[in-house]
Coordinates of C-alpha atoms in Angstrom, one line a residue:
M6 CA 38.0 -22.0 15.2
S7 CA 39.2 -25.6 15.8
S8 CA 37.8 -27.7 18.7
S9 CA 41.3 -27.6 20.1
A10 CA 41.1 -23.9 20.4
L11 CA 38.1 -24.3 22.6
S12 CA 39.5 -27.2 24.5
P13 CA 40.1 -25.7 27.9
A14 CA 42.9 -25.6 30.1
P15 CA 45.4 -28.3 29.2
W16 CA 47.1 -26.6 32.2
L17 CA 44.3 -27.8 34.4
R18 CA 44.5 -31.3 33.2
G19 CA 48.2 -31.5 34.1
S20 CA 49.2 -31.7 30.4
R21 CA 52.9 -31.0 29.9
R22 CA 52.4 -29.5 26.4
P23 CA 50.0 -26.5 26.4
A24 CA 47.7 -26.3 23.4
W25 CA 49.3 -23.2 21.9
L26 CA 52.6 -25.1 21.5
S27 CA 51.1 -27.8 19.4
D28 CA 48.4 -25.9 17.4
P29 CA 49.4 -22.8 15.4
K30 CA 45.7 -21.7 15.3
V31 CA 45.5 -21.6 19.1
L32 CA 48.8 -19.7 19.3
R33 CA 47.5 -17.1 16.8
T34 CA 44.3 -16.7 18.7
E35 CA 46.0 -16.3 22.0
V36 CA 48.6 -13.8 20.7
L37 CA 46.0 -11.6 19.0
A38 CA 43.7 -11.7 22.0
G39 CA 46.6 -10.6 24.2
L40 CA 47.3 -7.7 21.9
V41 CA 43.6 -6.5 21.9
V42 CA 43.4 -6.8 25.7
A43 CA 46.6 -4.8 26.1
L44 CA 45.4 -2.0 23.9
A45 CA 42.1 -1.8 25.8
L46 CA 43.9 -2.0 29.2
I47 CA 45.9 1.1 28.7
P48 CA 43.1 3.8 29.0
E49 CA 41.4 1.8 31.7
A50 CA 44.6 1.5 33.8
I51 CA 45.2 5.2 33.4
S52 CA 41.5 6.0 34.4
F53 CA 41.9 3.8 37.6
S54 CA 45.1 5.6 38.4
V55 CA 43.2 8.8 38.4
I56 CA 40.5 7.4 40.7
A57 CA 43.3 6.2 43.1
G58 CA 45.0 9.5 42.9
V59 CA 48.3 8.2 41.6
D60 CA 50.5 8.7 38.5
P61 CA 49.2 6.9 35.4
A62 CA 52.4 4.8 35.3
I63 CA 51.4 3.2 38.6
G64 CA 48.2 1.8 37.2
L65 CA 50.0 0.6 34.1
F66 CA 52.8 -1.1 36.1
A67 CA 50.1 -2.8 38.3
S68 CA 48.3 -4.1 35.2
F69 CA 51.6 -5.4 33.8
T70 CA 52.7 -7.2 37.0
M71 CA 49.2 -8.5 37.9
A72 CA 48.6 -10.0 34.4
V73 CA 52.0 -11.6 34.1
T74 CA 52.0 -13.1 37.6
I75 CA 48.4 -14.4 37.6
A76 CA 49.1 -16.1 34.2
I77 CA 51.6 -18.3 36.0
V78 CA 50.0 -18.7 39.5
G79 CA 46.3 -18.2 38.9
G80 CA 43.6 -20.9 38.9
R81 CA 41.5 -19.7 35.9
P82 CA 43.2 -19.7 32.5
A83 CA 42.4 -16.9 30.1
M84 CA 41.1 -14.6 32.9
I85 CA 42.6 -11.1 32.9
S86 CA 43.7 -9.5 36.2
A87 CA 44.9 -5.9 36.3
A88 CA 44.4 -2.6 38.1
T89 CA 40.7 -2.2 38.7
G90 CA 38.2 0.5 39.6
A91 CA 36.9 -1.5 42.6
V92 CA 40.4 -1.7 44.2
A93 CA 41.1 1.9 43.3
L94 CA 38.0 3.1 45.1
V95 CA 39.0 1.1 48.3
I96 CA 42.6 2.4 48.5
A97 CA 42.1 6.0 47.2
P98 CA 41.3 7.4 50.7
L99 CA 44.5 5.8 52.2
N100 CA 46.6 7.4 49.4
R101 CA 44.9 10.7 49.9
E102 CA 45.4 10.8 53.7
H103 CA 48.7 9.0 54.2
G104 CA 50.6 9.0 50.9
F105 CA 51.7 6.6 48.2
G106 CA 54.0 4.5 50.5
Y107 CA 51.1 3.5 52.6
L108 CA 49.1 2.5 49.5
V109 CA 51.9 0.2 48.3
A110 CA 52.2 -1.3 51.8
A111 CA 48.4 -1.9 51.9
V112 CA 48.6 -3.7 48.5
I113 CA 51.3 -6.1 49.8
L114 CA 49.3 -6.8 53.0
A115 CA 46.1 -7.3 51.0
G116 CA 48.0 -9.9 49.0
V117 CA 49.0 -11.7 52.3
F118 CA 45.3 -11.6 53.4
Q119 CA 44.2 -13.1 50.1
I120 CA 46.7 -16.0 50.4
V121 CA 45.4 -16.7 54.0
L122 CA 41.8 -16.4 53.0
G123 CA 42.4 -18.7 49.9
A124 CA 44.2 -21.3 52.1
L125 CA 41.3 -21.2 54.6
G126 CA 38.9 -22.1 51.8
V127 CA 37.0 -18.8 51.3
A128 CA 36.5 -19.9 47.7
K129 CA 34.0 -22.5 48.9
L130 CA 31.7 -19.7 49.9
M131 CA 30.9 -19.2 46.2
R132 CA 28.5 -22.2 46.5
F133 CA 26.2 -19.9 48.5
V134 CA 25.9 -17.3 45.7
P135 CA 22.6 -18.1 44.0
R136 CA 22.0 -18.0 40.3
S137 CA 19.8 -14.9 40.5
V138 CA 22.7 -13.0 42.2
M139 CA 25.1 -14.2 39.5
V140 CA 22.7 -12.9 36.8
G141 CA 22.4 -9.6 38.6
F142 CA 26.2 -9.4 38.9
V143 CA 26.7 -10.0 35.2
N144 CA 24.0 -7.5 34.2
S145 CA 25.1 -4.8 36.6
L146 CA 28.6 -5.3 35.3
A147 CA 27.5 -4.7 31.8
I148 CA 25.7 -1.5 32.9
L149 CA 28.8 -0.3 34.7
I150 CA 31.0 -1.0 31.7
F151 CA 28.6 1.1 29.6
M152 CA 28.3 3.9 32.2
A153 CA 32.1 4.2 32.3
Q154 CA 32.0 5.0 28.6
V155 CA 29.4 7.8 28.9
P156 CA 31.9 10.5 30.0
E157 CA 33.9 9.7 26.8
M158 CA 30.8 10.5 24.7
T159 CA 29.7 13.8 26.4
D160 CA 31.1 17.2 25.6
V161 CA 33.4 15.9 22.9
P162 CA 34.1 17.0 19.3
W163 CA 31.4 15.8 16.8
P164 CA 33.8 13.4 14.9
V165 CA 33.9 11.2 18.0
Y166 CA 30.3 10.0 17.3
P167 CA 30.9 8.8 13.7
L168 CA 34.1 7.1 14.9
I169 CA 32.2 5.2 17.6
A170 CA 29.6 4.2 15.0
A171 CA 32.2 3.1 12.6
G172 CA 34.0 1.1 15.3
L173 CA 30.7 -0.7 16.2
A174 CA 29.9 -1.4 12.6
L175 CA 33.4 -2.8 12.0
M176 CA 33.1 -5.1 15.0
V177 CA 29.7 -6.4 14.0
L178 CA 30.5 -6.9 10.3
F179 CA 34.2 -7.9 10.2
P180 CA 33.6 -11.4 11.9
K181 CA 31.3 -12.2 8.9
V182 CA 34.4 -11.9 6.6
T183 CA 36.9 -13.7 8.9
R184 CA 37.5 -14.5 12.5
V185 CA 41.2 -15.0 12.1
I186 CA 42.0 -11.5 13.4
P187 CA 39.9 -10.2 16.3
A188 CA 37.4 -7.5 15.1
P189 CA 38.4 -5.1 17.9
L190 CA 42.0 -5.1 16.8
V191 CA 41.0 -4.4 13.1
S192 CA 38.7 -1.6 14.3
I193 CA 41.5 0.0 16.5
V194 CA 44.1 -0.2 13.7
I195 CA 41.9 1.1 10.8
L196 CA 40.3 4.0 12.7
T197 CA 43.6 5.1 14.3
V198 CA 45.2 5.2 10.8
I199 CA 42.2 7.2 9.4
T200 CA 42.2 9.8 12.3
V201 CA 46.0 10.3 12.1
A202 CA 46.1 10.4 8.3
A203 CA 43.2 12.8 8.1
G204 CA 44.3 14.9 11.1
I205 CA 41.0 14.5 12.8
A206 CA 41.1 16.2 16.2
V207 CA 39.5 13.9 18.8
P208 CA 40.5 12.8 22.4
T209 CA 43.2 10.2 22.3
V210 CA 44.8 7.7 24.7
G211 CA 47.7 10.2 25.2
D212 CA 45.2 12.8 26.6
K213 CA 44.5 10.4 29.5
G214 CA 48.1 10.7 30.8
E215 CA 51.7 10.2 30.0
L216 CA 52.8 6.6 29.3
P217 CA 55.8 5.2 31.1
S218 CA 59.1 5.1 29.2
S219 CA 60.8 2.4 31.3
L220 CA 60.0 -0.8 33.2
P221 CA 59.1 -0.8 36.9
V222 CA 61.8 -1.4 39.4
P223 CA 61.3 -3.6 42.5
G224 CA 61.6 -2.0 46.0
L225 CA 60.2 -1.8 49.5
P226 CA 57.3 0.6 50.4
D227 CA 58.5 3.9 51.8
V228 CA 56.8 3.6 55.2
P229 CA 58.1 3.2 58.8
F230 CA 57.9 -0.6 59.6
T231 CA 55.9 -0.1 62.9
L232 CA 52.8 -1.4 64.5
D233 CA 51.2 2.0 63.9
T234 CA 51.7 1.6 60.2
L235 CA 50.2 -1.9 60.3
T236 CA 47.1 -0.6 62.2
T237 CA 46.7 2.2 59.6
I238 CA 46.9 0.0 56.5
A239 CA 45.2 -3.2 57.8
P240 CA 41.5 -2.1 57.4
Y241 CA 42.1 -0.9 53.8
A242 CA 44.1 -4.0 53.0
L243 CA 41.4 -6.3 54.3
A244 CA 38.7 -4.4 52.4
M245 CA 40.8 -4.6 49.2
A246 CA 41.5 -8.3 49.8
L247 CA 37.8 -9.1 50.1
V248 CA 36.6 -6.9 47.2
G249 CA 39.4 -8.3 45.0
L250 CA 38.6 -11.9 45.9
M251 CA 34.9 -11.5 45.4
E252 CA 35.3 -9.9 42.0
S253 CA 37.9 -12.4 40.9
L254 CA 35.9 -15.5 42.0
M255 CA 32.7 -14.2 40.5
T256 CA 34.5 -13.5 37.2
A257 CA 36.2 -17.0 37.3
K258 CA 32.8 -18.6 37.8
L259 CA 31.5 -16.6 34.8
V260 CA 34.4 -17.8 32.6
D261 CA 33.8 -21.3 33.8
D262 CA 30.2 -21.1 32.5
I263 CA 31.2 -19.5 29.1
T264 CA 34.0 -22.0 28.4
D265 CA 32.1 -24.9 30.0
T266 CA 35.2 -25.8 32.0
H267 CA 36.2 -26.0 35.7
S268 CA 38.9 -24.0 37.4
S269 CA 40.5 -24.1 40.9
K270 CA 39.0 -21.2 42.9
T271 CA 41.3 -21.9 45.8
R272 CA 44.4 -21.6 43.5
E273 CA 42.9 -18.5 42.0
S274 CA 42.4 -16.9 45.5
V275 CA 46.0 -17.7 46.5
G276 CA 47.2 -16.6 43.0
Q277 CA 45.5 -13.2 43.4
G278 CA 47.4 -12.7 46.7
I279 CA 50.7 -13.6 45.1
A280 CA 50.0 -11.2 42.2
N281 CA 49.2 -8.4 44.6
I282 CA 52.3 -8.9 46.7
V283 CA 54.5 -8.9 43.5
T284 CA 52.6 -5.8 42.3
G285 CA 53.2 -4.0 45.6
F286 CA 56.9 -4.7 45.5
F287 CA 57.1 -3.2 42.0
G288 CA 55.3 -0.1 43.2
G289 CA 51.9 -0.9 41.6
M290 CA 48.4 0.0 42.9
G291 CA 47.2 -3.6 43.1
G292 CA 44.2 -5.1 41.4
C293 CA 42.0 -8.2 40.7
A294 CA 40.2 -9.9 37.9
M295 CA 38.7 -7.5 35.3
I296 CA 35.5 -8.7 33.9
G297 CA 35.4 -6.3 30.9
Q298 CA 38.9 -7.2 29.7
T299 CA 38.2 -10.9 30.4
M300 CA 35.1 -10.7 28.2
I301 CA 37.2 -9.2 25.4
N302 CA 39.8 -12.0 25.9
V303 CA 37.4 -15.0 26.2
R304 CA 34.2 -14.1 24.5
V305 CA 35.2 -11.6 21.8
S306 CA 38.7 -12.9 20.9
G307 CA 38.2 -16.6 21.8
A308 CA 41.2 -17.0 24.0
R309 CA 41.3 -20.1 26.3
T310 CA 44.8 -20.4 27.8
R311 CA 47.2 -18.6 30.2
L312 CA 49.3 -17.4 27.2
S313 CA 46.7 -14.6 26.4
T314 CA 46.8 -13.4 30.0
F315 CA 50.6 -13.4 30.1
L316 CA 50.8 -11.6 26.7
A317 CA 48.2 -9.0 27.7
G318 CA 50.6 -7.9 30.4
A319 CA 53.7 -8.2 28.3
F320 CA 52.3 -6.4 25.3
L321 CA 51.0 -3.6 27.6
M322 CA 54.5 -2.8 28.7
V323 CA 55.9 -3.1 25.2
L324 CA 53.2 -0.8 23.8
C325 CA 53.9 1.8 26.5
V326 CA 57.7 1.7 26.5
V327 CA 58.5 1.0 22.8
F328 CA 55.4 2.2 20.9
G329 CA 54.3 4.9 23.4
P330 CA 53.9 7.7 20.7
V331 CA 51.9 5.4 18.4
V332 CA 49.6 4.1 21.2
S333 CA 49.1 7.7 22.4
D334 CA 47.5 8.5 19.0
I335 CA 44.7 5.8 19.3
P336 CA 41.4 7.7 19.5
M337 CA 39.4 7.1 22.7
A338 CA 36.3 6.7 20.5
V339 CA 37.6 3.4 19.1
L340 CA 38.2 2.0 22.6
V341 CA 34.8 3.3 23.7
A342 CA 33.2 1.3 20.8
V343 CA 35.1 -1.9 21.9
M344 CA 33.8 -1.5 25.5
V345 CA 30.2 -0.8 24.3
M346 CA 30.3 -4.0 22.4
V347 CA 31.7 -5.8 25.5
S348 CA 28.8 -4.4 27.6
V349 CA 26.2 -5.5 25.1
G350 CA 27.8 -9.0 24.9
T351 CA 28.1 -9.3 28.7
F352 CA 24.5 -8.4 29.5
D353 CA 22.2 -11.5 29.9
W354 CA 19.4 -10.4 27.6
H355 CA 17.6 -13.6 28.1
S356 CA 17.1 -12.8 31.8
I357 CA 14.9 -9.7 31.0
A358 CA 13.0 -11.3 28.1
P359 CA 9.2 -11.1 28.8
K360 CA 8.9 -14.9 28.5
T361 CA 11.6 -15.4 31.1
L362 CA 10.1 -12.8 33.5
K363 CA 6.7 -14.5 33.3
R364 CA 8.0 -17.9 34.3
M365 CA 10.5 -16.7 36.9
P366 CA 9.4 -16.7 40.6
A367 CA 8.9 -13.1 41.9
G368 CA 11.6 -13.7 44.6
E369 CA 14.2 -14.5 42.0
I370 CA 13.5 -11.4 40.0
T371 CA 13.6 -9.3 43.1
V372 CA 17.0 -10.7 44.1
M373 CA 18.4 -10.0 40.6
L374 CA 17.0 -6.4 40.6
I375 CA 18.3 -5.6 44.1
T376 CA 21.8 -6.9 43.1
V377 CA 21.8 -4.7 40.0
A378 CA 20.5 -1.7 41.9
C379 CA 23.1 -2.0 44.7
V380 CA 26.0 -2.4 42.2
V381 CA 25.0 0.5 40.0
A382 CA 24.3 2.8 43.0
T383 CA 27.6 2.0 44.8
H384 CA 29.8 1.1 41.8
N385 CA 30.9 -1.7 44.0
L386 CA 30.3 -5.3 42.8
A387 CA 31.1 -6.8 46.2
I388 CA 28.3 -4.8 48.0
G389 CA 25.8 -5.9 45.3
V390 CA 26.8 -9.6 45.6
V391 CA 26.6 -9.5 49.4
V392 CA 23.2 -7.6 49.6
G393 CA 21.8 -9.8 46.8
S394 CA 22.9 -13.0 48.5
I395 CA 21.4 -11.9 51.9
T396 CA 18.2 -11.0 50.1
A397 CA 18.1 -14.5 48.4
M398 CA 18.6 -16.1 51.8
V399 CA 15.7 -14.1 53.3
V400 CA 13.5 -15.0 50.3
F401 CA 14.5 -18.7 50.7
A402 CA 13.8 -18.7 54.4
K403 CA 10.4 -17.1 53.9
R404 CA 9.5 -19.7 51.3
V405 CA 10.7 -22.6 53.4
A406 CA 9.1 -21.3 56.5
H407 CA 5.6 -22.3 55.1
L408 CA 6.7 -25.9 54.5
A409 CA 6.2 -27.1 58.1
E410 CA 2.7 -28.6 58.5
V411 CA 1.1 -29.9 61.6
T412 CA -1.9 -32.4 61.5
A413 CA -3.6 -33.8 64.6
V414 CA -5.2 -37.2 64.9
T415 CA -7.0 -38.1 68.2
E416 CA -7.2 -41.8 69.2
P417 CA -10.8 -43.3 69.0
D418 CA -10.9 -43.8 72.8
G419 CA -9.9 -40.2 73.3
S420 CA -6.9 -41.2 75.6
S421 CA -4.2 -39.6 73.4
V422 CA -3.6 -37.3 70.4
I423 CA -0.9 -37.7 67.8
Y424 CA 0.5 -34.5 66.1
R425 CA 2.3 -35.3 62.9
V426 CA 4.8 -32.6 61.9
T427 CA 6.0 -32.5 58.3
G428 CA 8.7 -30.3 56.8
E429 CA 11.9 -28.5 57.8
L430 CA 12.1 -27.1 61.3
F431 CA 14.4 -24.0 61.6
F432 CA 14.2 -20.5 63.1
A433 CA 11.7 -19.3 60.5
S434 CA 9.3 -22.2 60.5
S435 CA 9.6 -23.3 64.2
N436 CA 8.3 -19.9 65.5
D437 CA 4.8 -20.8 64.2
L438 CA 5.0 -24.3 65.7
V439 CA 4.1 -23.5 69.3
G440 CA 0.7 -22.0 68.3
R441 CA -0.4 -25.1 66.4
F442 CA -1.3 -27.2 69.5
D443 CA -4.5 -27.3 71.6
Y444 CA -3.0 -27.3 75.0
A445 CA -6.2 -26.9 77.0
G446 CA -8.4 -29.2 74.9
D447 CA -6.0 -32.2 74.3
P448 CA -6.1 -35.4 76.3
D449 CA -3.5 -36.2 79.0
E450 CA -1.1 -38.0 76.6
V451 CA 0.3 -36.1 73.6
V452 CA 2.6 -37.7 70.9
V453 CA 4.6 -35.4 68.6
D454 CA 5.6 -37.5 65.6
L455 CA 8.6 -36.0 63.8
S456 CA 9.3 -38.9 61.4
A457 CA 8.5 -36.6 58.4
A458 CA 10.4 -33.6 59.8
H459 CA 14.0 -32.5 60.2
I460 CA 15.4 -30.3 63.1
W461 CA 18.0 -27.8 61.8
D462 CA 18.7 -25.5 64.7
A463 CA 18.4 -24.5 68.4
S464 CA 15.2 -22.4 67.6
S465 CA 13.4 -25.6 66.7
V466 CA 14.6 -27.4 69.9
A467 CA 13.5 -24.4 72.0
A468 CA 10.0 -24.5 70.3
L469 CA 9.7 -28.2 71.2
D470 CA 10.8 -27.5 74.8
A471 CA 8.1 -24.7 74.9
I472 CA 5.4 -27.1 73.7
E473 CA 6.4 -29.7 76.4
T474 CA 6.4 -27.0 79.1
K475 CA 3.0 -25.7 78.2
Y476 CA 1.5 -29.2 78.4
A477 CA 3.4 -30.0 81.6
Q478 CA 1.8 -26.9 83.2
R479 CA -1.5 -28.5 82.6
G480 CA -0.4 -31.9 84.0
K481 CA -0.1 -33.5 80.5
T482 CA 2.8 -35.6 79.2
V483 CA 4.4 -35.2 75.8
R484 CA 6.3 -37.9 73.9
I485 CA 8.5 -36.9 70.9
T486 CA 8.9 -39.7 68.4
G487 CA 10.3 -40.4 64.9
L488 CA 13.4 -38.2 65.1
N489 CA 16.0 -39.0 62.4
E490 CA 19.6 -39.4 63.6
P491 CA 20.9 -35.8 63.0
S492 CA 17.6 -34.4 64.5
A493 CA 17.9 -36.7 67.5
R494 CA 21.5 -35.6 68.1
I495 CA 20.8 -31.9 68.1
H496 CA 17.6 -32.4 70.2
D497 CA 19.4 -34.6 72.8
T498 CA 22.2 -32.1 73.1
L499 CA 20.1 -28.9 73.4
S500 CA 16.8 -30.0 75.0
G501 CA 16.4 -28.4 78.4
E502 CA 19.5 -26.3 78.0
L503 CA 18.2 -23.3 76.2
T504 CA 16.5 -21.5 79.0
G505 CA 17.9 -20.4 82.4
H506 CA 15.4 -22.6 84.3
H507 CA 15.0 -26.3 83.7

């Protein structure tokens, strides 16, 4: 592939002519990638519709409107957004208890929440997601993608297994012949032709549900526009907004790393909101970024621009409406093989190599394993990322807590003692500080030298106040010296104000 095919985002650089307009190779790559993603999206969208308890057409419409809209307004080129399992799990109870109209209303409100959160700069919180959580996120995702294929490989006719094996073999070997056509597309076409021609009876895409025969029509959700409706849908909408944003921003960060490019996470957050509002008005079930389909698009097919995302949505509808009978005949086994390849390619095998595990600090490995365990147990990526990030913070706080050192030097004449404090003073490290002084044995004048320390929070100021109080009770004076400017500011503001009695 030419270097221009890998050159990211002319869109991000403000270029007026996108790469696919000036380079036929890029155009071919993007078109074929969009077609492969569209084919792989169909059974996924139908499966997620089942999870949400809605008609298969609802998931397919959502995938169409999400992909087409985000291709225009999103911040990360080549990332695929569509109906997802995470969103389906969040809104399924609302649909079950209150009906489809409430689900659509919640999708629109979730979009509004995402625009507000994006405008408030929620994307900046991604800086606080450590690398060990990111690795855990990627690995757990690969495991979930594989686990989602297991039901398609159990209690099925025996020809399914040779078909899966043939699909995997084609995808491994075909790129050695040529990379002009994506191997998954070749695999889907060849094995579909063989199964249809030979009349092999295996589960097909059509068995998942009926494909829509017409385009979605815009309309308002069928709910009473009252405060009661708002209070009913708001919790679900907020949960969907947060899960959708977290999954989308994590996926965007992953694509940034794969393509070695930067993308606007704020624009992506707002774009997800716009896409969900559009999807809601077209009667879709909402969605967010899809890591599996994004990996097919970016890593397997080599797509790099918005065109592939747009075409994935457009081809999806064309395939359903125009070529529905043909698409219905695609064996599920072939799509299972594609997703197995995606899961293998997504997993960070380097992270579990013995050499890596030997060198990695135990805390980092723990954080990664906890993230994976939470995601796999709950099937919710957002929960895993939050729990993993909190664990990482606890590990970090524990590590840093031991960095505060206290050394005492008594003046030769015995008139005073200087305590030199070194390190970061915050809630974890300052708790031990009070016990490091000899209140009874020290001379009348005590100097606490903080020139090699930094005060971060109220806990540290409270600890210093406690030290002064303990010496004052024994008639001794304490002088605190060497505070840097930020430490002096927080100390001057809070000293003496943290207890009820001064």
